[in-house]
mmCIF file of C-alpha atoms in Angstrom:
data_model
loop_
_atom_site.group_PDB
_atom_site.id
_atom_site.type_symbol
_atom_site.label_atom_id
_atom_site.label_comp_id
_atom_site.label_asym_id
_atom_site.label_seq_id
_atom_site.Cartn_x
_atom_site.Cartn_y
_atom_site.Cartn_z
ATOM 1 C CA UNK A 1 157.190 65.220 97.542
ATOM 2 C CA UNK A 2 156.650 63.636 100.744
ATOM 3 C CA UNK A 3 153.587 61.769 101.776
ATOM 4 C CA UNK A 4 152.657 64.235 104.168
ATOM 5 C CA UNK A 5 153.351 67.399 102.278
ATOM 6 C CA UNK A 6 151.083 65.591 98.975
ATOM 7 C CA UNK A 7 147.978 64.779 101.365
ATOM 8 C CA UNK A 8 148.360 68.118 102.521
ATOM 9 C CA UNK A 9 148.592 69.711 98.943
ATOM 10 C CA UNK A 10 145.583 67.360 98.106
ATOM 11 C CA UNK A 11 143.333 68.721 100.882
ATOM 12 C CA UNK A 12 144.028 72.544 100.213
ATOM 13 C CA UNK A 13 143.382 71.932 96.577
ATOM 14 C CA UNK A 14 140.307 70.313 97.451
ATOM 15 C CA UNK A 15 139.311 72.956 99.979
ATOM 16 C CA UNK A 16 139.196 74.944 97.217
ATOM 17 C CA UNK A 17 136.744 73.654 94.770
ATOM 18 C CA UNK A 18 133.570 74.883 94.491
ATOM 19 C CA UNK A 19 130.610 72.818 94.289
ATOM 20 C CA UNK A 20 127.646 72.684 91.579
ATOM 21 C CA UNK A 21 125.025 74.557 94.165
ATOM 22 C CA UNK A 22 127.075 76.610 96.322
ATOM 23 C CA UNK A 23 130.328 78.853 95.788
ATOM 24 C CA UNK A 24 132.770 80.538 98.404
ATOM 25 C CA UNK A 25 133.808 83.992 98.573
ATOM 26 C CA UNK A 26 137.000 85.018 97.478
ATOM 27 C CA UNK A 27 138.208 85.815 101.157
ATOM 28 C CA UNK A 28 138.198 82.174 101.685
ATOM 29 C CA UNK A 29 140.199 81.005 98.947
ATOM 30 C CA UNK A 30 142.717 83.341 99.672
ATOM 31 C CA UNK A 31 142.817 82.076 103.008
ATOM 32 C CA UNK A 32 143.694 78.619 101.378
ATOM 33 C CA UNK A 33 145.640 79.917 98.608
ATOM 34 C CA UNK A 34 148.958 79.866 100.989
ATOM 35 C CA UNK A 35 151.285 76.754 101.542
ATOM 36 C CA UNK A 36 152.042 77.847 105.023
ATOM 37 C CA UNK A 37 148.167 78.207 105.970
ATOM 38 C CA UNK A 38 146.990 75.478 104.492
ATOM 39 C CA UNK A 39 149.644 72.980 105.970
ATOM 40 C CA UNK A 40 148.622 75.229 109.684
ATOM 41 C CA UNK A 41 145.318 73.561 108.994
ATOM 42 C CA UNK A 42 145.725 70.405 107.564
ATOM 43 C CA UNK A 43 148.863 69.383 108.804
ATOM 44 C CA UNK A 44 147.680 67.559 112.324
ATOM 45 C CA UNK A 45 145.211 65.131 110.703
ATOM 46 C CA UNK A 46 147.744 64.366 107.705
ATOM 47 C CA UNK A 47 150.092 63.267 109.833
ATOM 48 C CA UNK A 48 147.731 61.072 112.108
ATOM 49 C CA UNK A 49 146.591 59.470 108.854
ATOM 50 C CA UNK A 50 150.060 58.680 107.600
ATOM 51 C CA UNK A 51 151.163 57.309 110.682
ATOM 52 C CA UNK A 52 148.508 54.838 111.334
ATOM 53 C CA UNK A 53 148.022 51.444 110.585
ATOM 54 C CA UNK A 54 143.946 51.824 110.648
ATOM 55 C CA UNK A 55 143.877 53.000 107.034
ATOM 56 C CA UNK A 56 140.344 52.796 106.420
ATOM 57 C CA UNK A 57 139.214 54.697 109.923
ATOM 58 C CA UNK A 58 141.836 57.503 108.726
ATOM 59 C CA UNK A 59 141.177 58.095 105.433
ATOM 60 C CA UNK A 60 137.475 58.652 106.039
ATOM 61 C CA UNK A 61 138.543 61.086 109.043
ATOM 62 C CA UNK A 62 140.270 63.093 106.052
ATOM 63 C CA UNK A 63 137.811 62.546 104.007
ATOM 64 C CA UNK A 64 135.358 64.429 106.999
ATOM 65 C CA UNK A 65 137.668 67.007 107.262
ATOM 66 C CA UNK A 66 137.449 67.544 103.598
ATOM 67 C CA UNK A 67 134.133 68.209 103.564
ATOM 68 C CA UNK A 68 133.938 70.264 106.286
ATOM 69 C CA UNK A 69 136.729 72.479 104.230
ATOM 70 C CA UNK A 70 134.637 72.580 101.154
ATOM 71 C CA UNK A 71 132.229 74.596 103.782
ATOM 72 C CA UNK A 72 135.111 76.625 104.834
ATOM 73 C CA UNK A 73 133.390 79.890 104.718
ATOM 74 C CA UNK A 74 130.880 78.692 106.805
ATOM 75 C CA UNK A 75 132.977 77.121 109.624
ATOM 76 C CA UNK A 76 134.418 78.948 112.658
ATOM 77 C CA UNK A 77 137.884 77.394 112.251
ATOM 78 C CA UNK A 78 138.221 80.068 109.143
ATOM 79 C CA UNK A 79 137.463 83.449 110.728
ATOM 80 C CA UNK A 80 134.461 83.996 112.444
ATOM 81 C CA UNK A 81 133.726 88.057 111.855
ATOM 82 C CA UNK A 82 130.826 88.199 113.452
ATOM 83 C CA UNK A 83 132.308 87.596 116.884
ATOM 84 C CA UNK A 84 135.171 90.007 115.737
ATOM 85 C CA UNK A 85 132.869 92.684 115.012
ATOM 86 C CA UNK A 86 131.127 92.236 118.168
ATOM 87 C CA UNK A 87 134.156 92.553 120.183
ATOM 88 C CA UNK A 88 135.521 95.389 118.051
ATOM 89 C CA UNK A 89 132.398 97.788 118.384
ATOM 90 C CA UNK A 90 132.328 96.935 122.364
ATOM 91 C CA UNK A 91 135.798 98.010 123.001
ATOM 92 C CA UNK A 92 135.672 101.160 120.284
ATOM 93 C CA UNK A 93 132.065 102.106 121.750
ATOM 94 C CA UNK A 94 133.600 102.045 125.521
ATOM 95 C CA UNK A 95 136.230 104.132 124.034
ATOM 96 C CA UNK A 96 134.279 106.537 122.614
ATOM 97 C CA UNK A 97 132.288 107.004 126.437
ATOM 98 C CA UNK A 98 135.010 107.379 128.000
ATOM 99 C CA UNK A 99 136.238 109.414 125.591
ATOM 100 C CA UNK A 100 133.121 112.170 125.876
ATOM 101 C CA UNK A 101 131.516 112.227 128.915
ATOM 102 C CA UNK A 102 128.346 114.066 130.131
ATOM 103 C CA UNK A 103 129.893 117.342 131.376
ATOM 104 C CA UNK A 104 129.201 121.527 131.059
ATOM 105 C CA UNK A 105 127.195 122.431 129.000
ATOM 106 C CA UNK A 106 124.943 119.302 129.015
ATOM 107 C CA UNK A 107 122.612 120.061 126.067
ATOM 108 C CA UNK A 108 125.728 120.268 124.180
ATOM 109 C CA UNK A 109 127.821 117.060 124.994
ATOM 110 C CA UNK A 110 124.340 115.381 124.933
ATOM 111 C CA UNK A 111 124.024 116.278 121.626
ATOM 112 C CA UNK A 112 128.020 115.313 120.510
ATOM 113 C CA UNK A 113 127.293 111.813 122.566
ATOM 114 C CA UNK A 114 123.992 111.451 120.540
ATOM 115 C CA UNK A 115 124.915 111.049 117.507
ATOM 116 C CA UNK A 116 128.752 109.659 118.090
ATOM 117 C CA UNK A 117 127.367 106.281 120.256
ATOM 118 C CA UNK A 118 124.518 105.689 118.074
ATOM 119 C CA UNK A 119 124.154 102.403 116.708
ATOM 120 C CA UNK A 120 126.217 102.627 113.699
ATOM 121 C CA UNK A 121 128.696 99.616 111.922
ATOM 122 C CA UNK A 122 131.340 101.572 112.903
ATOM 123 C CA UNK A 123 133.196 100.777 109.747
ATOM 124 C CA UNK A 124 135.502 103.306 109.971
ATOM 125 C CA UNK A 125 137.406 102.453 113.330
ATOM 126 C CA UNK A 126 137.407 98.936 112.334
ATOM 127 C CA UNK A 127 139.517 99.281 109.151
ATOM 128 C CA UNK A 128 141.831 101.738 111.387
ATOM 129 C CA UNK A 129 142.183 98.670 114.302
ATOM 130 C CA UNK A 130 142.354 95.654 111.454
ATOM 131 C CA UNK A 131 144.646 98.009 109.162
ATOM 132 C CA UNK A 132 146.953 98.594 112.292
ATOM 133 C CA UNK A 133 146.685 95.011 113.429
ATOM 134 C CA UNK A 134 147.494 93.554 109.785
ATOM 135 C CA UNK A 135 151.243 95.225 110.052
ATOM 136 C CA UNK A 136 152.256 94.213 113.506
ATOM 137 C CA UNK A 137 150.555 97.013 115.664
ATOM 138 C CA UNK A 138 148.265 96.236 118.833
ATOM 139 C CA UNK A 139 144.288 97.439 118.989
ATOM 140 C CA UNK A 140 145.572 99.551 121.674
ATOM 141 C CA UNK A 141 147.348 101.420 119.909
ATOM 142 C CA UNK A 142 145.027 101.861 117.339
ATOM 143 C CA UNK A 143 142.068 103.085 119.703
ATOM 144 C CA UNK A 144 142.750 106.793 120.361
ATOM 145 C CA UNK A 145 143.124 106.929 116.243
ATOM 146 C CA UNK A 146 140.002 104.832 115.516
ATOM 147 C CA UNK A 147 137.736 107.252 117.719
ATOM 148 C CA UNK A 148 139.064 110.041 116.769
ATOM 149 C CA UNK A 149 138.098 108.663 112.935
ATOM 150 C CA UNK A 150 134.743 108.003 114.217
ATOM 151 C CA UNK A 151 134.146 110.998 115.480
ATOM 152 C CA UNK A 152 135.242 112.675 112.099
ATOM 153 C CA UNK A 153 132.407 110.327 111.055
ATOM 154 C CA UNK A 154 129.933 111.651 113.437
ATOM 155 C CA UNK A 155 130.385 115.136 112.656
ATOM 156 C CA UNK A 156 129.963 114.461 109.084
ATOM 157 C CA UNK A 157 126.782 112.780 109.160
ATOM 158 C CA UNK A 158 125.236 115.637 111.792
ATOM 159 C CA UNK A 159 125.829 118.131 109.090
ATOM 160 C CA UNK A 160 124.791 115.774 105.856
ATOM 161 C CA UNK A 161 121.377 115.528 107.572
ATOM 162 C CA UNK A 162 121.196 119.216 107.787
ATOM 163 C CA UNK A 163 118.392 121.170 105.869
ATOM 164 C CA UNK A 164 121.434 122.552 103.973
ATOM 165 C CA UNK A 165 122.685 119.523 102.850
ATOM 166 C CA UNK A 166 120.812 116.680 102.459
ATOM 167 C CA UNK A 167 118.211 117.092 104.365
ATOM 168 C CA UNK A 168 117.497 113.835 105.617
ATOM 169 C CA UNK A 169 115.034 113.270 109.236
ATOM 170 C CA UNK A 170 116.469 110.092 110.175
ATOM 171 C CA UNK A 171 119.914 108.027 110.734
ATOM 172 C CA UNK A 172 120.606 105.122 112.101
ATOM 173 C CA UNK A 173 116.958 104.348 113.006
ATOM 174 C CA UNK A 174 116.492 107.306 115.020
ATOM 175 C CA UNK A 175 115.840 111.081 114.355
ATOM 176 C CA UNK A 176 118.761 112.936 113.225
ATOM 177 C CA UNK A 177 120.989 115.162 115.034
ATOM 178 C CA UNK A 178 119.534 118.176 114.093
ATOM 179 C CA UNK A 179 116.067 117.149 114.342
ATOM 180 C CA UNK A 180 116.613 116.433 118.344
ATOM 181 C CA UNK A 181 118.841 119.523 119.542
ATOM 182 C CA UNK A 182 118.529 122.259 116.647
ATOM 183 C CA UNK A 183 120.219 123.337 113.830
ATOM 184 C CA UNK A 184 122.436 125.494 115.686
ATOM 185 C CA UNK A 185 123.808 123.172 118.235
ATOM 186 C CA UNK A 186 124.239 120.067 115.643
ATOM 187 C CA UNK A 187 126.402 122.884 113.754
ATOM 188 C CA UNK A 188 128.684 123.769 116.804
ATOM 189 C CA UNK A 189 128.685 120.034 118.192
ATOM 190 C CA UNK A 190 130.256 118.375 114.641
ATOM 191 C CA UNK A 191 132.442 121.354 114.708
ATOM 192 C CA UNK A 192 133.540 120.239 118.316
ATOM 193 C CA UNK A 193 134.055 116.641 117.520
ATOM 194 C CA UNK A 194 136.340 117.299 114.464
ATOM 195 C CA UNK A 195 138.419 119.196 116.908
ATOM 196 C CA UNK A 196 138.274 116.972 119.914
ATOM 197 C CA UNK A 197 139.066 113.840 116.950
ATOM 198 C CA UNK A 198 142.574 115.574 116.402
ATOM 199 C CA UNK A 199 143.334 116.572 120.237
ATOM 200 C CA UNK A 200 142.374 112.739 121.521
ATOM 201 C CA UNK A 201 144.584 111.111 118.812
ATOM 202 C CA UNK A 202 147.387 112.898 119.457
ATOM 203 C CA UNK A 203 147.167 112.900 123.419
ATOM 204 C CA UNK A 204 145.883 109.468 123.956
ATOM 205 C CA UNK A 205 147.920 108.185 121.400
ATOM 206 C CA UNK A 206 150.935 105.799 123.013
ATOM 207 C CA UNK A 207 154.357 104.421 121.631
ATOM 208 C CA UNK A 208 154.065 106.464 118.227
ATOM 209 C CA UNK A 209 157.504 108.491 116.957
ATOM 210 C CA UNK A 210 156.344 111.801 116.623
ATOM 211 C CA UNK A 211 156.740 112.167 113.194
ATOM 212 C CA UNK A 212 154.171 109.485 112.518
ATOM 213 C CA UNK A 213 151.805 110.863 114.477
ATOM 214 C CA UNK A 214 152.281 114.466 112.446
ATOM 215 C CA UNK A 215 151.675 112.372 109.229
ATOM 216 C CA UNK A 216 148.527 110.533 110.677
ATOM 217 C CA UNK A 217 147.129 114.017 111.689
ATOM 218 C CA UNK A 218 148.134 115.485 107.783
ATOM 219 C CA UNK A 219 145.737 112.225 106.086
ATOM 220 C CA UNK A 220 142.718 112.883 108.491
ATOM 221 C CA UNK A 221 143.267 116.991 107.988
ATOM 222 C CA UNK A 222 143.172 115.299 104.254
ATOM 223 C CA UNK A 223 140.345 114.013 104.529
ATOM 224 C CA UNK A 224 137.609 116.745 105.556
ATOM 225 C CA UNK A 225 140.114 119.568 103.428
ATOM 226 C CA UNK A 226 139.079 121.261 100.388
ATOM 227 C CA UNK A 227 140.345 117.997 98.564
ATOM 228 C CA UNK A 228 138.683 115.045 100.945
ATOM 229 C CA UNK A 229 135.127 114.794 101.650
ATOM 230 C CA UNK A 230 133.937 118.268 101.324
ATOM 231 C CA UNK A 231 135.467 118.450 97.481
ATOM 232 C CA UNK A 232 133.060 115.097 96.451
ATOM 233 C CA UNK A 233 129.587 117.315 98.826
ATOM 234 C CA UNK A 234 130.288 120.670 96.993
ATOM 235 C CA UNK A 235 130.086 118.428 93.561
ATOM 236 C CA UNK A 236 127.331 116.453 94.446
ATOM 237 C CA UNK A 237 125.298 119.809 96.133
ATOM 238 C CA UNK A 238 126.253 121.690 92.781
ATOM 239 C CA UNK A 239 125.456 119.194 89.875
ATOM 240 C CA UNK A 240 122.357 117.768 91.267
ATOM 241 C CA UNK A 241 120.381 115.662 88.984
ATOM 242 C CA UNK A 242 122.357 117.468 86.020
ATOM 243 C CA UNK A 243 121.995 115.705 82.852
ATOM 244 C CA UNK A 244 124.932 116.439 81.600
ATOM 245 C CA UNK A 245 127.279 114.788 84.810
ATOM 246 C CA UNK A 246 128.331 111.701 84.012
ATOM 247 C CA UNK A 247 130.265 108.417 85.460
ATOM 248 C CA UNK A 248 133.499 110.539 86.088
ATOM 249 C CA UNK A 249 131.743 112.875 88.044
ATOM 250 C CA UNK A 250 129.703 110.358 89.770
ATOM 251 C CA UNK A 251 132.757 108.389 90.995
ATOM 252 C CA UNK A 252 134.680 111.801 91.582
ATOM 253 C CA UNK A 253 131.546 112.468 94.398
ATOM 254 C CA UNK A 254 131.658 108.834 95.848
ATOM 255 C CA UNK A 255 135.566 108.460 95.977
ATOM 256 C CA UNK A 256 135.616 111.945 98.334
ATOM 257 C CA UNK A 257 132.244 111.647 99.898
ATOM 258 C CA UNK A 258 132.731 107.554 101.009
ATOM 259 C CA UNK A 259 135.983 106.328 99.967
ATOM 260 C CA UNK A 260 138.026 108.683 101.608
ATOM 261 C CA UNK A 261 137.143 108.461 104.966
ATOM 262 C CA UNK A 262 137.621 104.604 104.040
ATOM 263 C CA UNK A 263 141.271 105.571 102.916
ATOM 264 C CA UNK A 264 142.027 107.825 105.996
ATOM 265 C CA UNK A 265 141.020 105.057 108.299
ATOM 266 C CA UNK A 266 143.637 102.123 106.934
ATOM 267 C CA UNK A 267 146.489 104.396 106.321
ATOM 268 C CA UNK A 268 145.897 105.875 110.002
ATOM 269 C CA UNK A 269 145.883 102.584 111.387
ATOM 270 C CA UNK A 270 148.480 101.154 109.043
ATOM 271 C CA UNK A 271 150.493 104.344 109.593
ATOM 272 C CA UNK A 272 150.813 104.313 114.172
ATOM 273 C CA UNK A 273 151.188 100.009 112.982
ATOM 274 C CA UNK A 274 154.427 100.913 112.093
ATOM 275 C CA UNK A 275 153.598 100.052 108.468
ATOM 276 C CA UNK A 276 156.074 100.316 105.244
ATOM 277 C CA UNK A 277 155.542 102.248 102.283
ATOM 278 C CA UNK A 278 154.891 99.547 100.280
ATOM 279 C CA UNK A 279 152.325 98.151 102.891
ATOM 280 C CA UNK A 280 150.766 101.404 103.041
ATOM 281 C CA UNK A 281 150.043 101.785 99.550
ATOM 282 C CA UNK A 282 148.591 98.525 99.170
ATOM 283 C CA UNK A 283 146.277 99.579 102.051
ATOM 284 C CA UNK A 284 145.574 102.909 100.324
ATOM 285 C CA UNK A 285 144.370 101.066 97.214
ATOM 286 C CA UNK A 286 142.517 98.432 99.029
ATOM 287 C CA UNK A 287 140.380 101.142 101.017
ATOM 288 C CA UNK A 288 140.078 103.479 97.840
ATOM 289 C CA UNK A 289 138.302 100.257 96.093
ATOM 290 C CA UNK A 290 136.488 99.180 99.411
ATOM 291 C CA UNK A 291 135.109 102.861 100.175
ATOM 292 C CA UNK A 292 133.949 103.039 96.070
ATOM 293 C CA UNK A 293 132.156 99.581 96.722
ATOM 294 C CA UNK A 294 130.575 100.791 99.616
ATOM 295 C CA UNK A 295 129.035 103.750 98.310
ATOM 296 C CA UNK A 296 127.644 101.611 95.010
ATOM 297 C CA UNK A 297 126.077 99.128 97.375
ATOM 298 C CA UNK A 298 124.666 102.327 99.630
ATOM 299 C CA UNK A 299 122.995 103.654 95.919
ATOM 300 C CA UNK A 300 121.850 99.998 95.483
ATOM 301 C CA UNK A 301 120.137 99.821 98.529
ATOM 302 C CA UNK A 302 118.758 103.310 98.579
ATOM 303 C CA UNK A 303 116.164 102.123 95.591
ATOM 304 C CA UNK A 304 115.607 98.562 96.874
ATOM 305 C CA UNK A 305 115.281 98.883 100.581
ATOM 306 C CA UNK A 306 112.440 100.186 102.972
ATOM 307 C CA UNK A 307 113.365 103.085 105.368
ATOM 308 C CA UNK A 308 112.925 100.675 108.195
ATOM 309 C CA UNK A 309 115.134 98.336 106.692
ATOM 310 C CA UNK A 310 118.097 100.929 106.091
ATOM 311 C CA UNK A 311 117.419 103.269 109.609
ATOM 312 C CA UNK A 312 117.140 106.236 107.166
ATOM 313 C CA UNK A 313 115.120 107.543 104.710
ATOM 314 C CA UNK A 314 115.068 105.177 101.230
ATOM 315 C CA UNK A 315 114.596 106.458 97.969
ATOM 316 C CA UNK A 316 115.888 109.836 98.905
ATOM 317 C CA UNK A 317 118.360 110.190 96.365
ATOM 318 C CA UNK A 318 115.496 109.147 93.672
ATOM 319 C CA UNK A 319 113.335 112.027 94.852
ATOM 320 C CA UNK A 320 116.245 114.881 95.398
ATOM 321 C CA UNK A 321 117.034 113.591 91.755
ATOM 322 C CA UNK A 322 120.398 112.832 92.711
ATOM 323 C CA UNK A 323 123.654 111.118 90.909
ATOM 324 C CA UNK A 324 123.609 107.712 91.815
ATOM 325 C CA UNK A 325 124.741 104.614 89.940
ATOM 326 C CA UNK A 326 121.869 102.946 89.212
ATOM 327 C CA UNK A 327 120.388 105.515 88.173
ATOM 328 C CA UNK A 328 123.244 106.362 85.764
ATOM 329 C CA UNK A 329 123.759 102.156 84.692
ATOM 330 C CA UNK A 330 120.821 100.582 86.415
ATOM 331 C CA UNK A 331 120.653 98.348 89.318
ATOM 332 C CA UNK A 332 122.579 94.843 87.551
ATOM 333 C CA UNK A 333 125.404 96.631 85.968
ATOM 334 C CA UNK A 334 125.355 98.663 89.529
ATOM 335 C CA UNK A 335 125.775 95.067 91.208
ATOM 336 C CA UNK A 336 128.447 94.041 88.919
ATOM 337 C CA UNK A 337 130.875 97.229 89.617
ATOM 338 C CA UNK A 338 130.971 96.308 93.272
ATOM 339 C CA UNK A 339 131.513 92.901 93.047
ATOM 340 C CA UNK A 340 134.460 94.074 90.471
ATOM 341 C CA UNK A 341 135.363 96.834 93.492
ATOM 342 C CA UNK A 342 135.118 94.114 96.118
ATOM 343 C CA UNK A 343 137.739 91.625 93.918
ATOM 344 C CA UNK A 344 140.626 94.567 92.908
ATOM 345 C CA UNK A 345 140.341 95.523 96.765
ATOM 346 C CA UNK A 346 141.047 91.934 97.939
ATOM 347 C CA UNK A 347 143.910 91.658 95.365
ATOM 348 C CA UNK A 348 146.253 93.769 97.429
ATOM 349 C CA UNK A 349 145.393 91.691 100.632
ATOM 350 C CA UNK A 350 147.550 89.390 98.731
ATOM 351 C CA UNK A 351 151.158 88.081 100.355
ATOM 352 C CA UNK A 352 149.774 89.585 103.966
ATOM 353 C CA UNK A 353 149.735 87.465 106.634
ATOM 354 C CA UNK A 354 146.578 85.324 106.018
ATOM 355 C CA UNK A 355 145.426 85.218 109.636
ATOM 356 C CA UNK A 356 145.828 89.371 109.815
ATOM 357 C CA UNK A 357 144.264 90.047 106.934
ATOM 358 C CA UNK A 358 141.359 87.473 107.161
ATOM 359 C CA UNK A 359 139.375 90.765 109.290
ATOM 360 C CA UNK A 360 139.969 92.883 106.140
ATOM 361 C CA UNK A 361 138.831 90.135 103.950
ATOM 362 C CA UNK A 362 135.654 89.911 105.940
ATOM 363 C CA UNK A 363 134.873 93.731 105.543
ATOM 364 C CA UNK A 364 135.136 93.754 102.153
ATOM 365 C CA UNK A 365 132.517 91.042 101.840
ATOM 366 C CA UNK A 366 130.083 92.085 104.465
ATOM 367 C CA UNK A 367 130.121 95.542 102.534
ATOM 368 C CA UNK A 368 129.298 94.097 99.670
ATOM 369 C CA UNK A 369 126.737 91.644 101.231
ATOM 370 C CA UNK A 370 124.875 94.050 103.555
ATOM 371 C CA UNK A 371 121.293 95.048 103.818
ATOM 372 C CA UNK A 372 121.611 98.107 105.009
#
């Protein structure tokens, strides 16, 4: 081995170390884990260092750049996903207004617009762009897809809120849908987005064989059919706080109610990406485990958080007597299944490009990190 390529080894395996007071998330060392990337990184001040003569003012250079790898989590040479976020919400959120403007009848795209540019993560179009992105495909390609997923989104959360459903006043820090323009009109408006979600992929949508395009449409008609997201409500509406249901039928709710909108959203993306079969089943498994995780951490917070904290009402699940897991294996073993979710989901992120999938890696740990 060459004097470059051993300093270089050196430094990644030191990037990698933890120290006795602080560890780094598994997104990061995966980052490092690669050859390629780590000589990407290190490579420029190696080869400085071997090439001098002013051994002493090089090696502590490295030695500085060591350190500031041990921190590499925390450093905005790594991926800096707050910035990415910000820029991905602006450009789906102008999508989405552009997307549904103010026209006849008012009351009624007033109401669509309400609750479809409130102030949400916007999760959802996210994994579609990074899932799309990770294979070789362009945002822009992406876009049409990713609103029409949040728009699926919106229309699900109108009628969750519903009397008839859940019930719930509030969402996303402001009064629900239903609350604001009627029963009636929240009904009609999700109806109207769900439609509008499949006619703006498939119109706006540029560059994509046709074929792809009828398989996209088949995973989000998937995903709010009689075996997506409305099989995992009419479970949860029918067993209540049953105490016979147990952990198969709790993770039989959250895998349809959460995980597959999670699941719809990569393969979409991955799918108009121009993605293989084997990438797309790595995605599939990575957003089955991230959608799970998501939902867990949602239960979590739902006993530990204030309503103002979460935007919505807390502790509403406690009081309907719902299925939730902590109530099923309390709050710490609750805690440990989504860090478990959060690991198996970052497994198949493995071999991907590391700069691609470095979004993905984010997600996973901001869902499991969140507050609300």
């Amino acid at each position: 081995m060459s004097m470059l390529k051993r300093v270089i080894y050196n430094l990644a395996k030191l990037s990698t170390r933890g120290t006795p007071n602080r560890s780094r998330s598994a997104g990061t060392k995966l980052l490092f884990s690669s050859e390629e990337t780590a000589e990407v990184i290190f490579r420029p001040k190696v080869r400085a260092f071997c090439n001098s003569t002013d051994f002493s003012k090089n090696e502590a250079e490295v030695i500085k750049h060591e350190d500031i790898y041990r921190e590499a989590g925390k450093t905005r040479s790594v991926f800096d996903f707050k910035s990415y976020m910000v820029q991905k919400n602006k450009s789906v959120n102008q999508a989405l207004d552009a997307a549904v403007p103010i026209r006849e009848p008012i009351k009624f795209h007033e109401a669509m617009r309400y609750s479809l540019l409130s102030e949400g993560k916007r999760v959802c179009p996210v994994l579609c762009i990074a899932a799309c992105e990770l294979v070789g495909g362009q945002e822009s390609t992406a876009m049409p897809a990713a609103c029409g997923m949040e728009m699926m989104h919106a229309m699900w959360l109108m009628h969750d809120d519903l009397p008839c459903m859940d019930n719930d006043d509030f969402r996303r820090g402001k009064l629900s849908n239903h609350k604001v323009y009627g029963e009636n009109v929240t009904v009609l408006a999700g109806y109207s987005l769900v439609a509008f979600a499949f006619q703006h992929m498939t119109t706006a949508t540029k560059g994509v064989h046709p074929k792809t395009m009828v398989r996209a449409v088949g995973e989000l008609a998937r995903l709010i059919g009689p075996e997506g997201v409305v099989a995992g409500q009419v479970l949860d509406l029918l067993c209540g706080g049953n105490s016979d249901t147990g952990l198969e039928e709790l993770e039989y709710i959250h895998r349809h109610k959460t995980a597959d909108f999670a699941e719809a959203a990569a393969i979409v993306g991955a799918l108009v990406g121009g993605a293989s079969e084997e990438e797309i089943n790595r995605l599939r498994k990575f957003s089955q485990c991230f959608g799970l995780m998501y939902q867990v951490v949602d239960d979590i917070l739902d006993v530990t958080k204030s309503s103002e904290q979460l935007g919505k009402t807390a502790g509403k699940d406690l009081l309907a007597n719902k299925l939730t897991y902590p109530k099923m294996i309390g709050i710490d073993k609750s805690k440990e299944y989504a860090q478990k979710l959060n690991k198996e989901a970052k497994e198949q992120l493995v071999g991907f490009d590391p700069k691609k999938s470095a979004p993905l890696l984010a997600l996973a740990d901001f869902a499991l990190h969140r507050q609300k």
